[in-house]
CSV table of C-alpha atoms and ligand atoms in Angstrom, one decimal:
chain,number,residue,atom,x,y,z
A,1,UNK,CA,18.7,-65.0,-24.1
A,2,UNK,CA,17.5,-62.4,-26.6
A,3,UNK,CA,14.2,-62.2,-24.7
A,4,UNK,CA,16.1,-61.7,-21.4
A,5,UNK,CA,18.0,-58.8,-22.9
A,6,UNK,CA,14.8,-57.2,-24.1
A,7,UNK,CA,13.3,-57.5,-20.6
A,8,UNK,CA,16.5,-55.9,-19.1
A,9,UNK,CA,16.4,-53.1,-21.6
A,10,UNK,CA,12.7,-52.5,-20.8
A,11,UNK,CA,13.5,-52.5,-17.1
A,12,UNK,CA,16.3,-50.1,-17.5
A,13,UNK,CA,14.1,-47.8,-19.5
A,14,UNK,CA,11.4,-47.9,-16.8
A,15,UNK,CA,14.0,-47.2,-14.1
A,16,UNK,CA,15.4,-44.1,-15.9
A,17,UNK,CA,11.9,-42.8,-16.6
A,18,UNK,CA,10.9,-43.2,-13.0
A,19,UNK,CA,14.0,-41.3,-11.9
A,20,UNK,CA,13.2,-38.5,-14.3
A,21,UNK,CA,9.6,-38.4,-12.9
A,22,UNK,CA,11.0,-38.3,-9.3
A,23,UNK,CA,13.4,-35.5,-10.1
A,24,UNK,CA,10.6,-33.8,-11.9
A,25,UNK,CA,10.5,-30.6,-13.9
A,26,UNK,CA,8.9,-28.2,-11.5
A,27,UNK,CA,9.5,-25.3,-13.9
A,28,UNK,CA,7.4,-26.9,-16.6
A,29,UNK,CA,4.7,-28.0,-14.0
A,30,UNK,CA,4.5,-24.5,-12.5
A,31,UNK,CA,4.0,-22.9,-15.9
A,32,UNK,CA,1.3,-25.5,-16.7
A,33,UNK,CA,-0.6,-25.0,-13.5
A,34,UNK,CA,0.0,-21.2,-13.5
A,35,UNK,CA,1.0,-20.9,-9.9
A,36,UNK,CA,4.3,-21.1,-8.0
A,37,UNK,CA,3.7,-22.4,-4.4
A,38,UNK,CA,6.4,-21.3,-2.0
A,39,UNK,CA,7.0,-22.2,1.6
A,40,UNK,CA,7.7,-19.1,3.7
A,41,UNK,CA,8.0,-18.0,7.3
A,42,UNK,CA,4.9,-16.0,8.5
A,43,UNK,CA,6.1,-14.7,11.9
A,44,UNK,CA,9.7,-13.6,11.2
A,45,UNK,CA,9.9,-9.9,10.3
A,46,UNK,CA,11.5,-8.7,8.1
A,47,UNK,CA,11.8,-11.9,6.1
A,48,UNK,CA,8.2,-13.2,6.2
A,49,UNK,CA,5.4,-11.9,8.4
A,50,UNK,CA,1.8,-10.9,8.3
A,51,UNK,CA,1.4,-7.2,7.6
A,52,UNK,CA,-1.1,-5.7,10.1
A,53,UNK,CA,-2.9,-3.6,7.5
A,54,UNK,CA,-3.1,-5.9,4.4
A,55,UNK,CA,-3.2,-9.1,6.4
A,56,UNK,CA,-0.9,-10.5,3.8
A,57,UNK,CA,2.5,-12.2,4.2
A,58,UNK,CA,5.2,-9.7,3.3
A,59,UNK,CA,9.0,-9.4,3.7
A,60,UNK,CA,12.5,-9.8,2.1
A,61,UNK,CA,12.0,-13.5,1.2
A,62,UNK,CA,8.6,-12.7,-0.3
A,63,UNK,CA,9.9,-9.9,-2.5
A,64,UNK,CA,12.4,-12.3,-4.1
A,65,UNK,CA,9.8,-15.0,-4.9
A,66,UNK,CA,7.3,-12.3,-6.1
A,67,UNK,CA,9.8,-11.3,-8.8
A,68,UNK,CA,10.5,-14.9,-9.7
A,69,UNK,CA,6.8,-15.7,-10.1
A,70,UNK,CA,6.4,-12.5,-12.1
A,71,UNK,CA,9.2,-13.4,-14.5
A,72,UNK,CA,7.6,-16.8,-14.9
A,73,UNK,CA,4.3,-15.2,-15.7
A,74,UNK,CA,2.5,-17.2,-12.9
A,75,UNK,CA,0.6,-16.4,-9.7
A,76,UNK,CA,2.3,-16.7,-6.4
A,77,UNK,CA,0.9,-18.8,-3.5
A,78,UNK,CA,2.6,-18.6,-0.1
A,79,UNK,CA,2.4,-21.4,2.4
A,80,UNK,CA,3.7,-20.9,5.9
A,81,UNK,CA,6.4,-23.4,7.0
A,82,UNK,CA,8.6,-23.7,10.1
A,83,UNK,CA,12.3,-24.4,10.2
A,84,UNK,CA,11.6,-28.1,10.9
A,85,UNK,CA,8.8,-28.6,8.3
A,86,UNK,CA,10.2,-26.8,5.3
A,87,UNK,CA,12.4,-29.6,3.9
A,88,UNK,CA,9.7,-32.4,4.3
A,89,UNK,CA,7.1,-30.0,2.7
A,90,UNK,CA,9.3,-29.6,-0.3
A,91,UNK,CA,10.3,-33.2,-0.6
A,92,UNK,CA,6.7,-34.4,-0.3
A,93,UNK,CA,5.7,-32.0,-3.1
A,94,UNK,CA,3.4,-29.8,-1.1
A,95,UNK,CA,5.5,-26.7,-2.1
A,96,UNK,CA,7.6,-26.0,-5.2
A,97,UNK,CA,10.2,-24.0,-3.4
A,98,UNK,CA,11.4,-22.8,0.0
A,99,UNK,CA,12.1,-19.1,0.7
A,100,UNK,CA,12.3,-19.2,4.5
A,101,UNK,CA,15.5,-17.8,6.0
A,102,UNK,CA,17.2,-21.0,5.1
A,103,UNK,CA,20.9,-21.5,5.4
A,104,UNK,CA,22.7,-23.5,2.6
A,105,UNK,CA,25.0,-26.1,4.0
A,106,UNK,CA,26.5,-29.4,2.6
A,107,UNK,CA,24.3,-31.6,4.9
A,108,UNK,CA,21.1,-30.1,3.6
A,109,UNK,CA,22.5,-30.0,0.0
A,110,UNK,CA,22.5,-33.8,0.1
A,111,UNK,CA,18.7,-33.7,0.2
A,112,UNK,CA,17.7,-30.6,-1.7
A,113,UNK,CA,19.3,-28.1,-4.1
A,114,UNK,CA,19.9,-24.4,-3.3
A,115,UNK,CA,20.0,-21.3,-5.4
A,116,UNK,CA,22.9,-18.8,-5.3
A,117,UNK,CA,23.1,-17.0,-2.0
A,118,UNK,CA,20.6,-14.1,-1.8
A,119,UNK,CA,21.2,-13.1,1.8
A,120,UNK,CA,24.2,-13.4,4.2
A,121,UNK,CA,24.1,-13.1,7.9
A,122,UNK,CA,25.7,-14.8,11.0
A,123,UNK,CA,24.4,-16.4,14.2
A,124,UNK,CA,24.3,-14.3,17.4
A,125,UNK,CA,22.3,-14.0,20.6
A,126,UNK,CA,19.6,-11.8,22.2
A,127,UNK,CA,20.2,-11.5,26.0
A,128,UNK,CA,19.1,-9.3,28.8
A,129,UNK,CA,21.1,-6.0,28.6
A,130,UNK,CA,24.5,-6.0,30.2
A,131,UNK,CA,24.5,-9.7,31.1
A,132,UNK,CA,26.6,-11.3,28.4
A,133,UNK,CA,30.0,-10.1,27.3
A,134,UNK,CA,31.5,-13.4,26.1
A,135,UNK,CA,30.4,-17.0,25.4
A,136,UNK,CA,31.7,-17.9,28.8
A,137,UNK,CA,28.7,-16.0,30.3
A,138,UNK,CA,26.4,-18.5,28.6
A,139,UNK,CA,28.1,-21.6,29.8
A,140,UNK,CA,25.7,-24.0,31.7
A,141,UNK,CA,22.8,-21.7,30.9
A,142,UNK,CA,19.5,-22.4,29.1
A,143,UNK,CA,19.4,-21.0,25.5
A,144,UNK,CA,16.3,-20.9,23.3
A,145,UNK,CA,16.2,-21.5,19.6
A,146,UNK,CA,14.0,-23.2,16.9
A,147,UNK,CA,13.7,-26.9,16.1
A,148,UNK,CA,15.3,-28.0,12.8
A,149,UNK,CA,17.6,-25.0,12.5
A,150,UNK,CA,21.3,-24.6,12.0
A,151,UNK,CA,21.1,-22.3,15.0
A,152,UNK,CA,20.3,-25.3,17.2
A,153,UNK,CA,23.3,-27.3,15.9
A,154,UNK,CA,25.8,-24.4,16.0
A,155,UNK,CA,25.0,-23.4,19.6
A,156,UNK,CA,25.4,-27.0,20.8
A,157,UNK,CA,28.9,-27.0,19.3
A,158,UNK,CA,29.8,-23.5,20.4
A,159,UNK,CA,28.6,-23.9,24.0
A,160,UNK,CA,28.5,-27.6,24.8
A,161,UNK,CA,27.6,-27.0,28.5
A,162,UNK,CA,24.5,-25.0,27.7
A,163,UNK,CA,21.0,-26.6,27.7
A,164,UNK,CA,19.4,-25.9,24.3
A,165,UNK,CA,15.6,-25.5,24.4
A,166,UNK,CA,14.2,-25.8,20.9
A,167,UNK,CA,10.8,-24.2,20.1
A,168,UNK,CA,8.7,-24.4,17.0
A,169,UNK,CA,9.7,-20.8,16.1
A,170,UNK,CA,11.8,-17.9,17.3
A,171,UNK,CA,9.0,-15.7,18.6
A,172,UNK,CA,8.2,-18.5,21.1
A,173,UNK,CA,11.9,-18.7,22.1
A,174,UNK,CA,11.9,-14.9,22.7
A,175,UNK,CA,8.8,-15.2,24.8
A,176,UNK,CA,10.7,-17.7,27.0
A,177,UNK,CA,13.5,-15.1,27.3
A,178,UNK,CA,10.9,-12.4,28.4
A,179,UNK,CA,9.6,-14.8,31.0
A,180,UNK,CA,13.0,-15.5,32.3
A,181,UNK,CA,12.9,-19.2,31.3
A,182,UNK,CA,16.1,-18.9,29.1
A,183,UNK,CA,19.2,-16.7,29.4
A,184,UNK,CA,19.4,-16.1,25.7
A,185,UNK,CA,17.8,-16.7,22.3
A,186,UNK,CA,20.1,-17.6,19.5
A,187,UNK,CA,19.7,-17.5,15.7
A,188,UNK,CA,20.8,-15.4,12.7
A,189,UNK,CA,21.5,-11.8,13.6
A,190,UNK,CA,19.0,-10.6,10.9
A,191,UNK,CA,16.2,-12.6,12.5
A,192,UNK,CA,17.2,-11.4,16.0
A,193,UNK,CA,17.2,-7.8,14.7
A,194,UNK,CA,13.6,-8.3,13.4
A,195,UNK,CA,12.4,-9.7,16.7
A,196,UNK,CA,14.0,-6.9,18.7
A,197,UNK,CA,12.7,-4.3,16.2
A,198,UNK,CA,9.1,-5.3,17.0
A,199,UNK,CA,9.5,-6.0,20.7
A,200,UNK,CA,7.5,-3.6,23.0
A,201,UNK,CA,10.2,-3.7,25.8
A,202,UNK,CA,13.2,-3.7,23.5
A,203,UNK,CA,15.3,-1.5,25.8
A,204,UNK,CA,15.7,-4.4,28.2
A,205,UNK,CA,17.5,-6.6,25.6
A,206,UNK,CA,20.5,-6.4,23.4
A,207,UNK,CA,22.4,-8.4,20.7
A,208,UNK,CA,26.0,-8.6,22.0
A,209,UNK,CA,28.7,-8.7,19.3
A,210,UNK,CA,29.3,-12.4,19.6
A,211,UNK,CA,29.0,-14.3,16.3
A,212,UNK,CA,29.3,-18.1,16.2
A,213,UNK,CA,28.7,-18.8,12.5
A,214,UNK,CA,28.2,-17.5,9.0
A,215,UNK,CA,24.7,-18.2,7.5
A,216,UNK,CA,24.3,-17.8,3.7
A,217,UNK,CA,20.6,-18.1,2.7
A,218,UNK,CA,19.5,-19.9,-0.4
A,219,UNK,CA,16.1,-20.7,-2.0
A,220,UNK,CA,15.5,-24.4,-1.7
A,221,UNK,CA,14.3,-26.6,-4.5
A,222,UNK,CA,13.9,-30.4,-5.0
A,223,UNK,CA,17.1,-32.3,-5.7
A,224,UNK,CA,18.1,-32.3,-9.4
A,225,UNK,CA,15.2,-30.0,-10.3
A,226,UNK,CA,17.7,-28.5,-12.8
A,227,UNK,CA,15.5,-26.3,-14.9
A,228,UNK,CA,13.9,-24.5,-12.0
A,229,UNK,CA,17.3,-24.0,-10.3
A,230,UNK,CA,18.8,-22.6,-13.5
A,231,UNK,CA,15.8,-20.2,-13.9
A,232,UNK,CA,16.0,-19.0,-10.3
A,233,UNK,CA,19.7,-18.5,-10.4
A,234,UNK,CA,19.5,-16.5,-13.7
A,235,UNK,CA,16.7,-14.4,-12.2
A,236,UNK,CA,18.8,-13.7,-9.0
A,237,UNK,CA,21.8,-12.5,-11.1
A,238,UNK,CA,19.5,-10.3,-13.2
A,239,UNK,CA,18.0,-8.8,-10.0
A,240,UNK,CA,21.5,-8.0,-8.7
A,241,UNK,CA,22.6,-6.5,-12.0
A,242,UNK,CA,19.4,-4.3,-12.3
A,243,UNK,CA,19.7,-3.1,-8.7
A,244,UNK,CA,16.4,-4.7,-7.7
A,245,UNK,CA,18.1,-7.0,-5.2
A,246,UNK,CA,19.7,-4.1,-3.4
A,247,UNK,CA,16.4,-2.2,-3.5
A,248,UNK,CA,14.7,-5.1,-1.7
A,249,UNK,CA,17.5,-5.2,0.9
A,250,UNK,CA,17.1,-1.4,1.5
A,251,UNK,CA,13.3,-1.8,1.8
A,252,UNK,CA,13.7,-4.2,4.7
A,253,UNK,CA,17.1,-3.4,6.2
A,254,UNK,CA,17.8,0.2,5.1
A,255,UNK,CA,18.7,3.0,7.6
A,256,UNK,CA,15.1,4.1,7.9
A,257,UNK,CA,13.8,0.6,8.9
A,258,UNK,CA,13.6,-0.8,12.4
A,259,UNK,CA,16.2,-3.4,11.4
A,260,UNK,CA,19.1,-1.4,9.9
A,261,UNK,CA,21.9,-3.7,8.6
A,262,UNK,CA,24.8,-3.4,6.3
A,263,UNK,CA,24.7,-5.2,3.0
A,264,UNK,CA,27.9,-7.2,3.2
A,265,UNK,CA,27.3,-9.3,0.1
A,266,UNK,CA,26.4,-9.3,-3.6
A,267,UNK,CA,24.5,-12.0,-5.4
A,268,UNK,CA,27.1,-13.9,-7.5
A,269,UNK,CA,27.3,-17.4,-9.1
A,270,UNK,CA,28.4,-19.1,-5.9
A,271,UNK,CA,28.1,-22.8,-5.0
B,301,LIG,N1,19.2,-19.8,8.8
B,301,LIG,C1,19.1,-20.8,9.8
B,301,LIG,C2,18.5,-22.1,9.3
B,301,LIG,O1,18.3,-22.2,8.2
B,301,LIG,C3,18.3,-20.3,11.0
B,301,LIG,C4,17.0,-19.6,10.7
B,301,LIG,C5,15.9,-20.6,10.5
B,301,LIG,O2,15.7,-21.5,11.4
B,301,LIG,O3,15.2,-20.5,9.5
B,301,LIG,O4,18.3,-23.0,10.0
């Protein structure tokens, strides 16, 4: 009996150690390896896109993780991800964190952890100018968006009669709109503004004032990666307090940019 108890105790110990290893301590690992590997978008101005001159990935998401890496005293490595690939990449351990226009929601929070909200937007549409005044005008129409996004789910609920075509990314969905293959592209307003800002024939399109959801962005980390989440949240609050977070917003969304937006949020200790 005593022997059995010892075996059980040993098994329990192994189980708890395994769980700790699975949850991991990415913060300690990142410090040890000297590099923070972050999954980012690389074709979504102004969040993450390749700068024509430097050929480097730049943008709003990138500036936040640059500061986080700096405060950690490690190098930053950026790995392009898509809306559909970002969670698997994180959970498989190929990246340490996601900074990729990612909405926090309860469904995703079952699988990964999120930082405090560092950007707030809402889902809208890009359409041909003058064509769409209300959601009714999109009923029964084809609408383009990206695979694995909240945009895909929200639009199916908001306009059940529409046919949703899901592309790998939003630039491909916009190409379909330009080619007349879809009647609209839908995703977060901030992303649509970025697409329109760079479009050569932007006068043909518009973003009607039809919003179908709120989209708070969070940095994604592995489930129960407590030390990293705490470090990231602390850094985000410091960035808000010092004015750096607002500076980053103004750099990418200020009045002089091609994507002028109002900053309707502050970074706070939210859930
Ligand atoms: N923020 C939305 C999401 O996380 C849409 C943008 C994206 O696909 O990254 O799904």
